Coordinates of N, CA, C and O in Angstrom, one line a residue:
X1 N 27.4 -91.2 101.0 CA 26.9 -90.0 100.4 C 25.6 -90.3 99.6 O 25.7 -91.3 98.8
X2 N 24.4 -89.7 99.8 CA 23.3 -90.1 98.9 C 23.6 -89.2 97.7 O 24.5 -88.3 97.9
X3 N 23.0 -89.4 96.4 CA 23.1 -89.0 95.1 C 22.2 -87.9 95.3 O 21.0 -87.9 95.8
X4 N 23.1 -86.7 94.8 CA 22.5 -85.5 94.6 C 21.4 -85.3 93.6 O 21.5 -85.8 92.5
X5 N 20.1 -84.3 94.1 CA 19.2 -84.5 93.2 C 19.1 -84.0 91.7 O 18.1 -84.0 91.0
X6 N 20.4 -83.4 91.4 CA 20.6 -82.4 90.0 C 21.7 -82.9 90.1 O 22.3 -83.4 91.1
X7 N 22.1 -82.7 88.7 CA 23.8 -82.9 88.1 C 24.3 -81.7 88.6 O 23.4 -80.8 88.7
X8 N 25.7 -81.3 89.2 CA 26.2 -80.5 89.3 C 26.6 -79.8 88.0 O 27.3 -78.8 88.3
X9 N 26.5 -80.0 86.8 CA 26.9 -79.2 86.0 C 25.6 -78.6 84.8 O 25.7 -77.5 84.2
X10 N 24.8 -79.3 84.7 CA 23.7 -79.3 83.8 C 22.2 -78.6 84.5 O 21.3 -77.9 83.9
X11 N 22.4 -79.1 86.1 CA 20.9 -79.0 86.2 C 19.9 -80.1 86.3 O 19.1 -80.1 87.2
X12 N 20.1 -81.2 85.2 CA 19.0 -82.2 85.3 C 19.0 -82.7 86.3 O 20.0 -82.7 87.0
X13 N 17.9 -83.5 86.6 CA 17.2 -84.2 87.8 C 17.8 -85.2 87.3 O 17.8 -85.4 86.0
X14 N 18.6 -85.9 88.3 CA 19.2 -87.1 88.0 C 18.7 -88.1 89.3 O 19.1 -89.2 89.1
X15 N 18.3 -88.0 89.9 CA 18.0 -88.5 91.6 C 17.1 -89.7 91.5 O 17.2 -90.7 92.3
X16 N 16.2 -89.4 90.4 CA 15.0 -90.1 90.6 C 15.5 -91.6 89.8 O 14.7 -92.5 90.0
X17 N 16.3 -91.6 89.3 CA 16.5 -93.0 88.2 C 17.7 -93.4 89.2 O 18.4 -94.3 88.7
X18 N 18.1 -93.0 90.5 CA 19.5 -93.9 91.4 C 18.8 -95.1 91.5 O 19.1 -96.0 90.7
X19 N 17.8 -95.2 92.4 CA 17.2 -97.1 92.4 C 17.3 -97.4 91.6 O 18.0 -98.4 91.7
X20 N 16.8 -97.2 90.4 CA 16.7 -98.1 89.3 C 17.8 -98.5 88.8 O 17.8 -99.6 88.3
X21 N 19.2 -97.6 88.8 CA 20.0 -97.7 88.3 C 20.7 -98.7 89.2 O 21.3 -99.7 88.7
X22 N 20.9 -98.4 90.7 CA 21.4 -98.8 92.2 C 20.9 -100.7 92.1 O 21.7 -101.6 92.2
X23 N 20.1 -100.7 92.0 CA 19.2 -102.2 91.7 C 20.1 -102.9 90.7 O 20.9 -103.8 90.9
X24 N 19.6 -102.1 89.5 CA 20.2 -103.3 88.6 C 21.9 -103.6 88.3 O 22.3 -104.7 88.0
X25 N 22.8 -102.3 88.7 CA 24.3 -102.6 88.6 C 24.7 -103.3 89.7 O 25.5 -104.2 89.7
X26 N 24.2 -102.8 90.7 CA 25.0 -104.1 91.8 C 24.0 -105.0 92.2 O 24.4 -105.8 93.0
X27 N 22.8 -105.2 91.9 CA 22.3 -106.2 92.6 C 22.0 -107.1 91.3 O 22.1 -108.4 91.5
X28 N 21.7 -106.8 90.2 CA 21.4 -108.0 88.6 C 22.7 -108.0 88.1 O 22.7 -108.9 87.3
X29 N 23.9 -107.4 88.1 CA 24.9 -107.3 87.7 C 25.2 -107.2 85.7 O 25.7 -107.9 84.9
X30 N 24.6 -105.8 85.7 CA 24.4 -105.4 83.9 C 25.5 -104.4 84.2 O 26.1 -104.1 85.2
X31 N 25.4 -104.1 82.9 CA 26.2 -102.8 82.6 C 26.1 -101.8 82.9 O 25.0 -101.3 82.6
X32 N 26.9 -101.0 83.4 CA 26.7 -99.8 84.2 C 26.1 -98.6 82.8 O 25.2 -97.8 83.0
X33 N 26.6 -98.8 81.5 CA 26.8 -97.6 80.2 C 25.2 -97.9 79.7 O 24.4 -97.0 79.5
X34 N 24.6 -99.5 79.4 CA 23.5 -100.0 79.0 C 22.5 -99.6 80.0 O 21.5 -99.2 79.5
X35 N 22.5 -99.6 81.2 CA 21.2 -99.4 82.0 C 21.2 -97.6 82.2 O 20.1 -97.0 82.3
X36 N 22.2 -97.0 82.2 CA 22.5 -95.5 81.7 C 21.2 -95.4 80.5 O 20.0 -95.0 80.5
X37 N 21.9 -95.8 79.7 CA 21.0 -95.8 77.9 C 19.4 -96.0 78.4 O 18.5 -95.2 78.1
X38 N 19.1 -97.2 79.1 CA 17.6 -97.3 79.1 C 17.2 -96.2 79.4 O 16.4 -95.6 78.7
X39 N 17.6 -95.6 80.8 CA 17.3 -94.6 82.2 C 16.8 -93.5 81.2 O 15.8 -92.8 81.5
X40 N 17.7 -93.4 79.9 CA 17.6 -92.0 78.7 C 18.4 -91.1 80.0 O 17.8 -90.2 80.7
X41 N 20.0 -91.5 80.3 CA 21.0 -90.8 80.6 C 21.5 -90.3 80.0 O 22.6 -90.4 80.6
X42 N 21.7 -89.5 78.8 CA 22.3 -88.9 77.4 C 23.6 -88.1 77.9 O 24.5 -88.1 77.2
X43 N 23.6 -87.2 79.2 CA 24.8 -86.3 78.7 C 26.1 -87.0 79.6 O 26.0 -87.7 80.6
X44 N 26.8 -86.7 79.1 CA 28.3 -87.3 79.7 C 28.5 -86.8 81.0 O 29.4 -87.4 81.5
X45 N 27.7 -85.8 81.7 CA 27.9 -85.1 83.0 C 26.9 -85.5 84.0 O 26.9 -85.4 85.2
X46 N 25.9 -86.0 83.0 CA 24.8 -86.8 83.9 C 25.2 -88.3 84.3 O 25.0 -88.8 85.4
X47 N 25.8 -88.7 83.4 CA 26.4 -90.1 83.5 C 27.6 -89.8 84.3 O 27.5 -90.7 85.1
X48 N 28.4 -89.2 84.6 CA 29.2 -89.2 86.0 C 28.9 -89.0 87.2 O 29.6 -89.3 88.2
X49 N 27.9 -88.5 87.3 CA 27.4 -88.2 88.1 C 26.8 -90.1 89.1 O 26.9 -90.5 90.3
X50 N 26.3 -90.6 88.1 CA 25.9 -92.3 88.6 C 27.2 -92.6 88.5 O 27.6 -91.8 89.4
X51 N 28.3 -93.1 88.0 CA 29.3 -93.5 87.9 C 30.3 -93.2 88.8 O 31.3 -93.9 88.9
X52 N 30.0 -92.0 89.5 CA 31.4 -91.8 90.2 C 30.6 -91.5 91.6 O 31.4 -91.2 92.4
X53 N 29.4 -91.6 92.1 CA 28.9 -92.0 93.3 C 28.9 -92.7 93.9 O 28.6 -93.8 93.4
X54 N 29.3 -92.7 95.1 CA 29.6 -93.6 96.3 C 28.5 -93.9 97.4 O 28.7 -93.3 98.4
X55 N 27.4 -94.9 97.2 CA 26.5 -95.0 98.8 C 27.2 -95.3 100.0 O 27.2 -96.5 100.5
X56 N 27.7 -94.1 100.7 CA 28.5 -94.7 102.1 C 27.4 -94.7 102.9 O 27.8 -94.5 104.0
X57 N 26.1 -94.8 102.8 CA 24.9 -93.9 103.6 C 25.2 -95.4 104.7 O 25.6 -95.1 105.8
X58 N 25.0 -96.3 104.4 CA 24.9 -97.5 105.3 C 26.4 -98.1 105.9 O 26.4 -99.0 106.8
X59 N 27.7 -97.6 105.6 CA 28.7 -97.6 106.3 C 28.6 -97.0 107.3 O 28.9 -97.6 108.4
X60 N 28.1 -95.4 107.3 CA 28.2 -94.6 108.2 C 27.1 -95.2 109.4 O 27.6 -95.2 110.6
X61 N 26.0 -95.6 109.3 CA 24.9 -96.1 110.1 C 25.7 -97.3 111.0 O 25.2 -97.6 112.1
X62 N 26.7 -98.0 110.5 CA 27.1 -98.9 111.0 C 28.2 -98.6 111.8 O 28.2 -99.4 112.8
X63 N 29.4 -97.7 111.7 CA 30.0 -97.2 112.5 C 29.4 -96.2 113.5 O 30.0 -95.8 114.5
X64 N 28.3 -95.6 113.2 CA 27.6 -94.9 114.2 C 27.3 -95.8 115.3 O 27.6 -95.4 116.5
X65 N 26.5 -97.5 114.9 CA 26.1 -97.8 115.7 C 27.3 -98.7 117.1 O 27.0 -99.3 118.2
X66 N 28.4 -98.5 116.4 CA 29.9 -98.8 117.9 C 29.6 -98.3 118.9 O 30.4 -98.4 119.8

């Protein structure tokens, strides 16, 4: 699933800070709450929004390609 470009609940543009955020939690291995804080991720519905997304975008490309 790619990351929706607005919070479903607020509205804000959340889309544009996934790399940055996508980069440093799984590939530098920080903290998911501290790299939140730099991003200036403040509301609790913005922050689930990274937290509870799934990139299947590249699983699906690979079972496509069977």
């Amino acid at each position: 699933m790619l990351m929706p470009i607005r919070c479903f609940t607020c509205g804000a543009v959340v889309a544009d800070k996934w790399e940055e955020y996508d980069k440093r939690v799984n590939k530098e291995n920080e903290n998911p709450g501290k790299v939140l804080d730099e991003l200036g991720v403040k509301r609790y519905c913005c922050r689930r929004m990274f937290l509870s997304n799934n990139d299947l975008l590249e699983e699906f490309m690979e079972s496509s390609r069977k």
